[in-house]
Coordinates of C-alpha atoms in Angstrom, one line a residue:
X95 CA -7.0 -183.0 -27.0
X96 CA -10.5 -184.0 -27.9
X97 CA -12.7 -186.2 -25.6
X98 CA -15.4 -188.6 -26.7
X99 CA -18.8 -187.0 -26.3
X100 CA -20.0 -190.0 -24.4
X101 CA -17.8 -189.1 -21.5
X102 CA -19.4 -185.7 -21.0
X103 CA -22.6 -184.7 -19.3
X104 CA -25.2 -183.1 -21.6
X105 CA -25.8 -179.3 -21.2
X106 CA -29.2 -179.9 -19.5
X107 CA -27.6 -182.3 -17.0
X108 CA -25.2 -179.7 -15.8
X109 CA -26.5 -177.9 -12.7
X110 CA -27.4 -174.3 -13.2
X111 CA -24.9 -172.0 -11.4
X112 CA -26.0 -169.3 -8.9
X113 CA -25.1 -165.7 -9.3
X114 CA -25.0 -165.1 -5.5
X115 CA -22.8 -167.3 -3.3
X116 CA -25.3 -167.0 -0.4
X117 CA -27.4 -169.6 -2.3
X118 CA -24.7 -172.1 -1.6
X119 CA -25.1 -172.0 2.1
X120 CA -27.9 -174.5 2.2
X121 CA -27.1 -178.1 2.9
X122 CA -28.1 -179.3 -0.5
X123 CA -25.9 -176.9 -2.4
X124 CA -22.8 -177.1 -0.2
X125 CA -21.4 -180.2 -1.9
X126 CA -21.5 -178.6 -5.4
X127 CA -20.1 -175.3 -4.1
X128 CA -17.2 -177.1 -2.5
X129 CA -16.4 -178.7 -5.8
X130 CA -16.7 -175.6 -7.8
X131 CA -14.8 -173.3 -5.5
X132 CA -11.2 -172.6 -6.5
X133 CA -8.9 -172.4 -3.4
X134 CA -6.5 -169.6 -4.3
X135 CA -3.7 -168.4 -2.1
X136 CA -6.0 -165.6 -0.9
X137 CA -8.2 -168.1 0.9
X138 CA -5.6 -168.8 3.6
X139 CA -4.6 -165.1 3.7
X140 CA -8.2 -164.4 4.8
X141 CA -7.5 -166.4 7.9
X142 CA -4.2 -164.7 8.8
X143 CA -4.4 -163.0 12.2
X144 CA -3.8 -159.5 10.8
X145 CA -6.3 -159.6 8.0
X146 CA -9.3 -157.4 8.8
X147 CA -10.6 -156.5 5.3
X148 CA -11.5 -158.7 2.4
X149 CA -11.6 -156.4 -0.6
X150 CA -12.6 -156.8 -4.2
X151 CA -14.8 -155.5 -7.0
X152 CA -18.4 -156.3 -7.2
X153 CA -18.7 -160.0 -8.3
X154 CA -15.1 -160.8 -7.5
X155 CA -16.0 -163.5 -5.0
X156 CA -15.8 -161.8 -1.6
X157 CA -19.0 -163.5 -0.4
X158 CA -18.0 -166.8 -2.0
X159 CA -14.8 -166.8 0.0
X160 CA -16.6 -166.1 3.2
X161 CA -19.3 -168.7 2.5
X162 CA -16.7 -171.3 1.7
X163 CA -14.9 -170.6 5.0
X164 CA -18.2 -170.8 6.8
X165 CA -19.0 -174.2 5.2
X166 CA -15.5 -175.7 5.8
X167 CA -13.2 -175.7 8.8
X168 CA -9.8 -174.9 7.5
X169 CA -6.6 -174.8 9.7
X170 CA -8.8 -174.9 12.9
X171 CA -10.7 -171.8 11.9
X172 CA -14.5 -171.7 12.5
X173 CA -16.2 -168.9 10.5
X174 CA -19.6 -167.3 10.2
X175 CA -21.0 -164.8 7.7
X176 CA -23.4 -162.1 8.8
X177 CA -25.1 -159.7 6.4
X178 CA -26.1 -156.1 7.2
X179 CA -29.6 -155.1 5.9
X180 CA -31.4 -151.9 5.3
X181 CA -33.2 -152.1 8.6
X182 CA -30.1 -151.7 10.7
X183 CA -29.0 -148.6 8.8
X184 CA -32.4 -147.0 9.2
X185 CA -32.4 -147.6 12.9
X186 CA -29.1 -145.9 13.3
X187 CA -30.3 -142.9 11.4
X188 CA -33.6 -142.8 13.3
X189 CA -31.7 -142.6 16.6
X190 CA -29.5 -139.9 15.1
X191 CA -32.6 -138.0 13.9
X192 CA -34.2 -138.2 17.3
X193 CA -31.1 -136.6 18.8
X194 CA -30.1 -139.7 20.9
X195 CA -26.7 -140.0 19.4
X196 CA -24.1 -138.3 17.2
X197 CA -21.9 -139.6 14.4
X198 CA -19.2 -140.3 17.0
X199 CA -21.6 -142.7 18.7
X200 CA -21.9 -145.0 15.6
X201 CA -18.6 -146.9 16.3
X202 CA -19.8 -147.4 20.0
X203 CA -23.0 -149.0 18.9
X204 CA -21.3 -151.1 16.2
X205 CA -18.7 -152.4 18.8
X206 CA -21.5 -153.6 21.1
X207 CA -23.3 -155.2 18.2
X208 CA -20.2 -156.9 16.9
X209 CA -19.4 -158.3 20.3
X210 CA -23.0 -159.5 20.6
X211 CA -22.6 -161.3 17.2
X212 CA -19.2 -162.7 18.1
X213 CA -20.6 -164.0 21.4
X214 CA -23.3 -165.9 19.6
X215 CA -20.9 -167.2 17.0
X216 CA -18.7 -168.6 19.8
X217 CA -21.6 -170.4 21.3
X218 CA -23.0 -171.7 18.0
X219 CA -19.7 -172.9 16.7
X220 CA -17.8 -174.2 19.8
X221 CA -20.3 -175.1 22.5
X222 CA -20.3 -178.9 22.9
X223 CA -22.0 -181.4 25.3
X224 CA -18.9 -181.4 27.5
X225 CA -18.8 -177.6 27.7
X226 CA -22.5 -177.6 28.6
X227 CA -21.6 -179.8 31.6
X228 CA -18.6 -177.8 32.6
X229 CA -20.4 -174.5 32.1
X230 CA -17.6 -173.1 30.0
X231 CA -19.9 -170.8 28.0
X232 CA -22.2 -169.7 30.9
X233 CA -20.6 -166.2 31.2
X234 CA -21.2 -165.3 27.6
X235 CA -24.6 -166.9 27.4
X236 CA -25.6 -165.0 30.6
X237 CA -24.6 -161.7 29.0
X238 CA -26.4 -162.5 25.8
X239 CA -29.6 -163.4 27.7
X240 CA -29.2 -160.3 29.9
X241 CA -29.6 -157.9 27.0
X242 CA -31.6 -160.0 24.5
X243 CA -35.1 -161.2 24.6
X244 CA -34.5 -163.7 21.9
X245 CA -31.0 -165.1 22.6
X246 CA -31.4 -167.8 19.9
X247 CA -31.8 -165.4 17.0
X248 CA -28.4 -165.0 15.5
X249 CA -29.3 -162.1 13.2
X250 CA -28.0 -158.5 13.5
X251 CA -31.5 -157.2 14.1
X252 CA -31.9 -158.8 17.6
X253 CA -28.4 -157.6 18.5
X254 CA -29.3 -154.0 17.6
X255 CA -32.6 -154.3 19.5
X256 CA -30.8 -155.7 22.6
X257 CA -28.1 -153.0 22.9
X258 CA -30.4 -150.0 22.2
X259 CA -33.6 -151.2 23.9
X260 CA -32.9 -149.8 27.4
X261 CA -35.3 -146.9 28.3
X262 CA -36.5 -146.5 24.7
X263 CA -39.9 -147.1 23.1
X264 CA -39.6 -146.0 19.4
X265 CA -42.0 -147.8 17.0
X266 CA -41.3 -147.8 13.3
X267 CA -44.3 -147.8 11.0
X268 CA -44.7 -149.7 7.7
X269 CA -43.4 -146.6 5.9
X270 CA -40.2 -146.7 8.0
X271 CA -41.2 -143.4 9.7
X272 CA -40.6 -143.4 13.4
X273 CA -43.5 -142.8 15.7
X274 CA -41.9 -141.6 18.9
X275 CA -43.6 -141.6 22.2
X276 CA -44.1 -138.4 24.2
X277 CA -41.9 -139.7 27.0
X278 CA -39.0 -139.9 24.6
X279 CA -39.6 -136.5 23.1
X280 CA -39.8 -134.8 26.5
X281 CA -36.6 -136.4 27.8
X282 CA -34.3 -136.4 24.8
X283 CA -31.4 -134.8 26.5
X284 CA -31.6 -137.2 29.4
X285 CA -31.7 -140.2 27.1
X286 CA -28.4 -139.4 25.4
X287 CA -26.2 -140.2 28.4
X288 CA -28.4 -143.1 29.3
X289 CA -27.9 -144.7 25.9
X290 CA -24.1 -144.1 26.0
X291 CA -23.9 -145.5 29.5
X292 CA -26.0 -148.5 28.4
X293 CA -23.7 -149.1 25.4
X294 CA -20.5 -148.9 27.6
X295 CA -22.0 -151.2 30.1
X296 CA -23.0 -153.7 27.4
X297 CA -19.6 -153.5 25.7
X298 CA -17.6 -154.0 28.9
X299 CA -19.7 -156.9 30.2
X300 CA -19.5 -158.7 26.8
X301 CA -15.8 -158.2 26.6
X302 CA -15.4 -159.6 30.1
X303 CA -17.4 -162.7 29.2
X304 CA -15.5 -163.3 25.9
X305 CA -12.2 -162.7 27.6
X306 CA -13.0 -165.5 30.1
X307 CA -13.2 -168.2 27.4
X308 CA -10.4 -170.6 26.5
X309 CA -10.9 -171.5 22.9
X310 CA -9.4 -174.5 21.0
X311 CA -10.2 -173.1 17.5
X312 CA -9.9 -169.7 16.0
X313 CA -13.1 -167.9 15.2
X314 CA -13.7 -165.4 12.3
X315 CA -16.9 -163.3 11.8
X316 CA -17.3 -162.0 8.3
X317 CA -19.4 -158.9 7.8
X318 CA -21.1 -158.6 4.4
X319 CA -23.6 -156.3 2.8
X320 CA -22.1 -152.9 3.1
X321 CA -21.4 -152.2 -0.6
X322 CA -25.0 -151.7 -1.6
X323 CA -26.7 -148.5 -0.2
X324 CA -30.4 -148.9 0.2
X325 CA -32.3 -146.1 -1.6
X326 CA -34.1 -145.2 1.6
X327 CA -30.9 -144.4 3.3
X328 CA -29.3 -140.9 2.5
X329 CA -25.8 -141.1 1.1
X330 CA -24.1 -139.0 3.8
X331 CA -25.9 -140.8 6.6
X332 CA -25.0 -144.2 5.1
X333 CA -21.3 -143.2 4.7
X334 CA -21.1 -142.2 8.3
X335 CA -22.8 -145.4 9.5
X336 CA -20.5 -147.6 7.5
X337 CA -17.5 -145.6 8.6
X338 CA -18.5 -146.3 12.2
X339 CA -18.7 -150.0 11.4
X340 CA -15.2 -150.0 9.8
X341 CA -13.7 -148.2 12.8
X342 CA -15.5 -150.6 15.2
X343 CA -14.0 -153.6 13.4
X344 CA -10.5 -152.1 13.6
X345 CA -10.8 -151.1 17.2
X346 CA -12.1 -154.5 18.4
X347 CA -9.5 -156.4 16.4
X348 CA -6.5 -154.3 17.5
X349 CA -7.5 -153.2 21.0
X350 CA -9.4 -156.2 22.3
X351 CA -9.2 -159.5 20.4
X352 CA -5.5 -159.2 20.0
X353 CA -5.0 -158.7 23.7
X354 CA -6.9 -161.8 24.9
X355 CA -4.5 -164.1 26.6
X356 CA -4.5 -167.8 27.7
X357 CA -6.6 -168.8 24.7
X358 CA -5.1 -170.8 21.8
X359 CA -8.0 -169.9 19.5
X360 CA -8.0 -166.4 18.3
X361 CA -11.0 -164.2 17.4
X362 CA -11.3 -161.5 14.7
X363 CA -13.9 -159.7 12.6
X364 CA -13.4 -159.3 8.8
X365 CA -15.2 -156.7 6.8
X366 CA -16.1 -157.4 3.1
X367 CA -15.7 -154.2 1.2
X368 CA -15.3 -152.8 -2.4
X369 CA -12.2 -150.8 -3.0
X370 CA -14.1 -147.6 -4.0
X371 CA -16.3 -147.9 -0.8
X372 CA -13.2 -148.3 1.3
X373 CA -11.7 -145.2 -0.4
X374 CA -14.9 -143.2 0.2
X375 CA -14.8 -143.9 4.0
X376 CA -11.5 -141.9 4.3
X377 CA -10.4 -143.9 7.3
X378 CA -7.4 -142.8 9.4
X379 CA -4.1 -144.2 8.3
X380 CA -6.0 -146.0 5.5
X381 CA -2.9 -146.8 3.4
X382 CA -1.3 -148.8 6.2
X383 CA -4.5 -150.7 6.7
X384 CA -4.6 -151.5 3.0
X385 CA -1.0 -152.8 2.9
X386 CA -0.9 -154.6 6.2
X387 CA -4.5 -155.7 6.9
X388 CA -6.2 -156.3 3.6
X389 CA -6.6 -159.2 1.2
X390 CA -7.4 -158.0 -2.4
X391 CA -9.2 -160.3 -4.9
X392 CA -8.0 -159.6 -8.4
X393 CA -8.9 -161.9 -11.3
X394 CA -7.7 -159.8 -14.2
X395 CA -5.7 -161.4 -17.0
X396 CA -5.0 -161.0 -20.7
X397 CA -5.2 -162.9 -24.0
X398 CA -1.5 -163.9 -23.8
X399 CA -1.6 -165.3 -20.2
X400 CA -5.2 -166.3 -19.6
X401 CA -4.6 -170.1 -19.7
X402 CA -2.5 -169.9 -16.6
X403 CA -4.8 -167.5 -14.8
X404 CA -7.1 -168.4 -11.9
X405 CA -10.1 -167.0 -13.8
X406 CA -9.7 -169.5 -16.6
X407 CA -9.3 -172.4 -14.1
X408 CA -12.3 -171.4 -12.1
X409 CA -14.4 -171.1 -15.3
X410 CA -13.4 -174.7 -16.3
X411 CA -14.1 -176.1 -12.9
X412 CA -17.8 -175.6 -13.4
X413 CA -17.7 -178.2 -16.1
X414 CA -14.8 -180.5 -14.9
X415 CA -16.1 -181.0 -11.4
X416 CA -19.5 -182.2 -12.8
X417 CA -17.8 -184.7 -15.1
X418 CA -15.4 -186.4 -12.7
X419 CA -12.2 -185.5 -11.0
X420 CA -10.1 -187.0 -13.8
X421 CA -11.1 -184.1 -16.1
X422 CA -9.0 -181.0 -15.9
X423 CA -10.7 -177.5 -15.9
X424 CA -8.8 -176.6 -19.1
X425 CA -9.9 -179.7 -20.9
X426 CA -13.5 -179.3 -19.8
X427 CA -13.7 -175.6 -20.9
X428 CA -12.1 -176.4 -24.2
X429 CA -14.5 -179.2 -24.8
X430 CA -17.8 -177.5 -24.0
X431 CA -16.8 -174.3 -25.9
X432 CA -14.8 -176.1 -28.6
X433 CA -11.8 -173.9 -27.9
X434 CA -9.4 -176.3 -29.4
X435 CA -11.1 -175.6 -32.8
X436 CA -11.4 -171.8 -32.4
X437 CA -8.0 -171.0 -30.7
X438 CA -9.7 -169.9 -27.5
X439 CA -12.1 -167.5 -29.3
X440 CA -14.9 -167.7 -26.7
X441 CA -12.8 -167.0 -23.6
X442 CA -10.8 -164.3 -25.4
X443 CA -14.0 -162.6 -26.3
X444 CA -15.2 -162.8 -22.7
X445 CA -12.1 -161.1 -21.6
X446 CA -13.1 -158.1 -23.8
X447 CA -16.8 -158.1 -22.9
X448 CA -16.8 -158.8 -19.1
X449 CA -15.3 -157.2 -16.0
X450 CA -13.2 -160.3 -15.7
X451 CA -15.0 -161.5 -12.5
X452 CA -16.1 -165.0 -11.6
X453 CA -19.8 -163.9 -11.5
X454 CA -19.5 -162.6 -15.1
X455 CA -18.3 -166.0 -16.4
X456 CA -20.8 -168.0 -14.4
X457 CA -23.6 -165.7 -15.7
X458 CA -22.5 -166.2 -19.3
X459 CA -22.5 -170.0 -18.7
X460 CA -26.0 -169.7 -17.1
X461 CA -27.4 -167.7 -20.0
X462 CA -25.8 -169.8 -22.8
X463 CA -27.0 -173.0 -21.1
X464 CA -30.5 -171.7 -20.8
X465 CA -30.7 -170.6 -24.4
X466 CA -29.2 -173.9 -25.6
X467 CA -31.8 -175.9 -23.7
X468 CA -34.7 -173.7 -24.9
X469 CA -33.6 -174.1 -28.5
X470 CA -34.0 -177.9 -28.2
X471 CA -30.3 -178.7 -27.9
X472 CA -30.1 -179.5 -24.2
X473 CA -28.9 -183.1 -25.0
X474 CA -25.8 -181.6 -26.7
X475 CA -22.4 -181.7 -24.9
X476 CA -21.0 -178.5 -26.4
X477 CA -21.9 -174.9 -27.3
X478 CA -21.2 -174.1 -31.0
X479 CA -19.3 -170.9 -31.3
X480 CA -21.7 -169.4 -33.7
X481 CA -24.6 -169.7 -31.2
X482 CA -22.7 -168.1 -28.3
X483 CA -22.9 -164.5 -29.5
X484 CA -26.4 -164.5 -31.1
X485 CA -28.4 -161.4 -30.7
X486 CA -30.5 -163.0 -28.0
X487 CA -27.5 -164.0 -25.8
X488 CA -25.7 -160.8 -26.5
X489 CA -28.6 -158.7 -25.4
X490 CA -29.3 -160.7 -22.2
X491 CA -25.6 -160.7 -21.2
X492 CA -25.3 -157.0 -22.0
X493 CA -28.4 -156.3 -19.8
X494 CA -26.7 -158.3 -17.0
X495 CA -23.5 -156.3 -17.2
X496 CA -25.5 -153.0 -17.2
X497 CA -27.4 -154.3 -14.2
X498 CA -24.0 -154.8 -12.5
X499 CA -23.0 -151.3 -13.1
X500 CA -26.3 -150.0 -11.9
X501 CA -25.9 -151.9 -8.6
X502 CA -22.3 -150.7 -8.4
X503 CA -23.5 -147.1 -8.8
X504 CA -26.2 -147.6 -6.2
X505 CA -23.7 -146.7 -3.5
X506 CA -23.6 -143.2 -4.9
X507 CA -27.0 -142.6 -6.3
X508 CA -30.6 -143.8 -6.6
X509 CA -31.6 -146.0 -9.5
X510 CA -33.7 -143.1 -10.9
X511 CA -30.6 -140.9 -10.9
X512 CA -28.6 -143.7 -12.7
X513 CA -31.2 -143.9 -15.4
X514 CA -30.9 -140.1 -15.9
X515 CA -27.1 -140.4 -16.2
X516 CA -27.5 -143.1 -18.9
X517 CA -29.2 -140.6 -21.1
X518 CA -25.8 -139.0 -21.6
X519 CA -25.0 -141.6 -24.2
X520 CA -27.8 -140.3 -26.4
X521 CA -25.6 -137.2 -27.0
X522 CA -22.7 -139.3 -28.4
X523 CA -25.1 -140.2 -31.2
X524 CA -24.2 -143.9 -31.4
X525 CA -20.4 -143.6 -31.1
X526 CA -18.6 -146.3 -29.2
X527 CA -15.2 -144.6 -29.6
X528 CA -14.6 -140.9 -29.2
X529 CA -12.2 -138.2 -28.0
X530 CA -12.4 -136.2 -24.9
X531 CA -13.4 -133.1 -27.0
X532 CA -16.4 -135.1 -28.3
X533 CA -17.2 -136.2 -24.8
X534 CA -17.1 -132.6 -23.6
X535 CA -19.4 -131.5 -26.4
X536 CA -21.9 -134.2 -25.5
X537 CA -21.6 -133.3 -21.8
X538 CA -22.6 -129.7 -22.4
X539 CA -25.7 -130.8 -24.3
X540 CA -26.5 -133.4 -21.6
X541 CA -26.0 -130.9 -18.7
X542 CA -28.5 -128.6 -20.4
X543 CA -31.1 -131.4 -20.4
X544 CA -30.2 -132.5 -16.9
X545 CA -30.7 -128.9 -15.5
X546 CA -34.5 -129.4 -15.9
X547 CA -34.6 -132.9 -14.3
X548 CA -34.9 -133.9 -10.7
X549 CA -31.4 -135.5 -10.0
X550 CA -30.3 -135.9 -6.4
X551 CA -26.6 -136.8 -7.1
X552 CA -25.6 -133.7 -9.0
X553 CA -21.9 -133.7 -8.1
X554 CA -21.1 -135.7 -11.3
X555 CA -22.7 -132.8 -13.3
X556 CA -20.1 -130.3 -12.0
X557 CA -18.0 -130.6 -15.1
X558 CA -17.1 -133.1 -17.9
X559 CA -14.1 -134.5 -16.0
X560 CA -16.4 -135.4 -13.0
X561 CA -18.8 -137.3 -15.2
X562 CA -16.1 -139.0 -17.1
X563 CA -14.5 -140.2 -13.9
X564 CA -17.8 -141.6 -12.7
X565 CA -18.3 -143.6 -15.9
X566 CA -14.7 -144.8 -15.6
X567 CA -15.2 -145.8 -12.0
X568 CA -18.3 -147.9 -12.8
X569 CA -16.5 -149.5 -15.8
X570 CA -18.8 -148.1 -18.5
X571 CA -16.0 -146.0 -20.2
X572 CA -12.3 -146.9 -20.5
X573 CA -9.4 -145.2 -22.3
X574 CA -6.7 -146.3 -24.7
X575 CA -3.0 -145.3 -25.1
X576 CA -0.4 -146.0 -27.7
X577 CA 3.2 -146.8 -27.0
X578 CA 5.7 -144.1 -27.7
X579 CA 6.7 -145.6 -31.1
X580 CA 3.0 -145.5 -32.1
X581 CA 2.8 -149.3 -32.1
X582 CA 0.8 -151.3 -29.6
X583 CA -2.4 -150.0 -28.1
X584 CA -3.2 -150.5 -24.4
X585 CA -6.8 -150.4 -23.1
X586 CA -7.3 -149.3 -19.5
X587 CA -10.4 -150.2 -17.4
X588 CA -10.9 -149.2 -13.8
X589 CA -11.4 -152.8 -12.7
X590 CA -8.0 -153.7 -14.2
X591 CA -6.1 -150.7 -12.8
X592 CA -7.4 -150.9 -9.3
X593 CA -5.0 -152.4 -6.7
X594 CA -4.0 -152.1 -3.1
X595 CA -1.5 -149.4 -4.2
X596 CA -4.1 -147.5 -6.2
X597 CA -7.7 -148.2 -5.2
X598 CA -9.0 -145.1 -6.9
X599 CA -7.3 -144.9 -10.3
X600 CA -7.9 -141.8 -12.4
X601 CA -9.0 -141.8 -16.0
X602 CA -6.8 -140.1 -18.6
X603 CA -8.4 -138.0 -21.2
X604 CA -5.5 -137.4 -23.6
X605 CA -6.0 -140.8 -25.3
X606 CA -9.0 -142.3 -27.0
X607 CA -12.2 -143.0 -25.0
X608 CA -14.2 -146.2 -25.5
X609 CA -17.5 -147.6 -24.2
X610 CA -17.3 -151.0 -22.6
X611 CA -18.2 -153.4 -25.5
X612 CA -20.1 -155.7 -23.1
X613 CA -22.5 -152.9 -22.1
X614 CA -22.8 -151.2 -25.5
X615 CA -25.6 -153.4 -26.7
X616 CA -27.9 -152.4 -23.8
X617 CA -27.1 -148.7 -24.5
X618 CA -27.9 -149.2 -28.2
X619 CA -24.4 -148.0 -29.1
X620 CA -23.7 -148.2 -32.8
X621 CA -27.2 -146.9 -33.7
X622 CA -27.6 -143.3 -34.7
X623 CA -31.0 -141.7 -34.7
X624 CA -32.2 -138.3 -35.9
X625 CA -32.6 -135.8 -33.1
X626 CA -36.1 -134.4 -32.5
X627 CA -36.3 -131.0 -30.7
X628 CA -38.2 -131.1 -27.5
X629 CA -41.5 -129.2 -27.1
X630 CA -40.2 -127.2 -24.1
X631 CA -37.3 -125.7 -26.0
X632 CA -34.6 -127.8 -24.3
X633 CA -32.3 -130.0 -26.4
X634 CA -34.1 -132.9 -27.9
X635 CA -33.1 -136.4 -27.1
X636 CA -31.5 -138.4 -29.9
X637 CA -33.8 -141.3 -29.1
X638 CA -31.0 -143.8 -28.6
X639 CA -29.5 -145.4 -25.6
X640 CA -33.0 -146.6 -24.7
X641 CA -32.9 -148.0 -21.2
X642 CA -34.3 -151.6 -21.0
X643 CA -37.6 -151.6 -19.2
X644 CA -36.4 -153.9 -16.5
X645 CA -34.0 -151.1 -15.4
X646 CA -36.6 -148.4 -15.5
X647 CA -38.5 -147.3 -12.4
X648 CA -41.1 -144.7 -11.7
X649 CA -39.6 -141.6 -10.2
X650 CA -40.3 -141.2 -6.5
X651 CA -40.2 -138.0 -4.4
X652 CA -39.1 -139.4 -1.1
X653 CA -35.6 -140.7 -2.1
X654 CA -32.9 -138.6 -0.6
X655 CA -29.2 -138.8 -1.4

């Protein structure tokens, strides 16, 4: 059904979407975010008493769900989002380096920090004028002030400072190198039991204060920011630190918050986590935690069923909610992208090019809107199909997708390492489809080149299978299979195969292999260049797969894996 163009806002009148849901936490942006947000059945599942993990691929909307619940009180649940930063991880590692704690102490510190943050959340969200008069929150406020010099600062940093400050005087320089006082160095052995005693004392006193509260509403603390490993934090140290956090979340939820009596409002902590990160943590009884305590965000669909999928409805809401509630998301998308004239060509193509995540679609809208305005057609109310996949748009969108894979891989390696691994595609000589045998030949040539390079994350160079699995995990390479009768071909991508039953799917090498078409442009796939022997005798680079400058960084020598 076509709508008169006069009923639609022009492209330049549409508000530019944000890539990061945290930008919708401000008062000005909350109203638009509430309109754009699609309330799926997973939203209320996040609030279920036994949900402790909110899981999804990068860009699947984990932060958006948490921010929406923070902005809106749903079913008497008051929520808050806290993001971990590089500073906290470095402080953990510095204490470990100084010999003041072991890996087993990480969960102890996290428990105290989380209790600190929960205490502040309870005060911020539920303290009223009446409770000020009655003194209802005095016990928890007393404990917060007891350990913190800045009780009004709700950030994690002050919580960490408060629970580790007793008897310590470490100063971190601008280069994040600890300058430790002589008194600490000379008394390291004595300080270890002091810190543990301090942590236990802090934890017990905070628990007692929280346990004394009678709450009307439920309270949920969402912990975000663990999926991206800062380059300054070594991989193994980071993994142990995050594992301690996950164990602390589990212990507090099951051993403490669930046992609080005489309070109608319940308390819990929910960890936002990628499936591959959860898998890497190797937590005890992880399968049961996945099945019983996890909400998984999956937006995948296909060309036959997409019109009934949540991803399609969410995509259309960006346009429909800005044109009045009487417009359906389906009608809005079809109008702006002229889908009724092209049989859904735009969305079908996006299903092939993207990782089928909300962020991908919103970024495509953002780029196509920007290019349409810059071309002088901002007053138009639709995007002609022929303009949507121009070289300029294709390149920008491909660069975005490659950037997503780079950030995804940052959990495992530095950006410099990732750039080195991208050079593998030079040895495929422009092929977007290939067999495992061809992949293996390219791997042998690439590994010869990589042997002379400074690469920290070398486990993916162990053999061709390891590198192929890595590229499959980050959604750069997929594989295809034919049905037994040799008819229909099925394409498999890691983001589609992952589920709570299989959070670490394995790539199959007996079928055809294919490079993600959305990323191919940024890798210059399809262009074959003549190889030039290197001057040092090692295999020459084929001078393709040229990495965009914005992804290139100068190599540093102080990055540890």
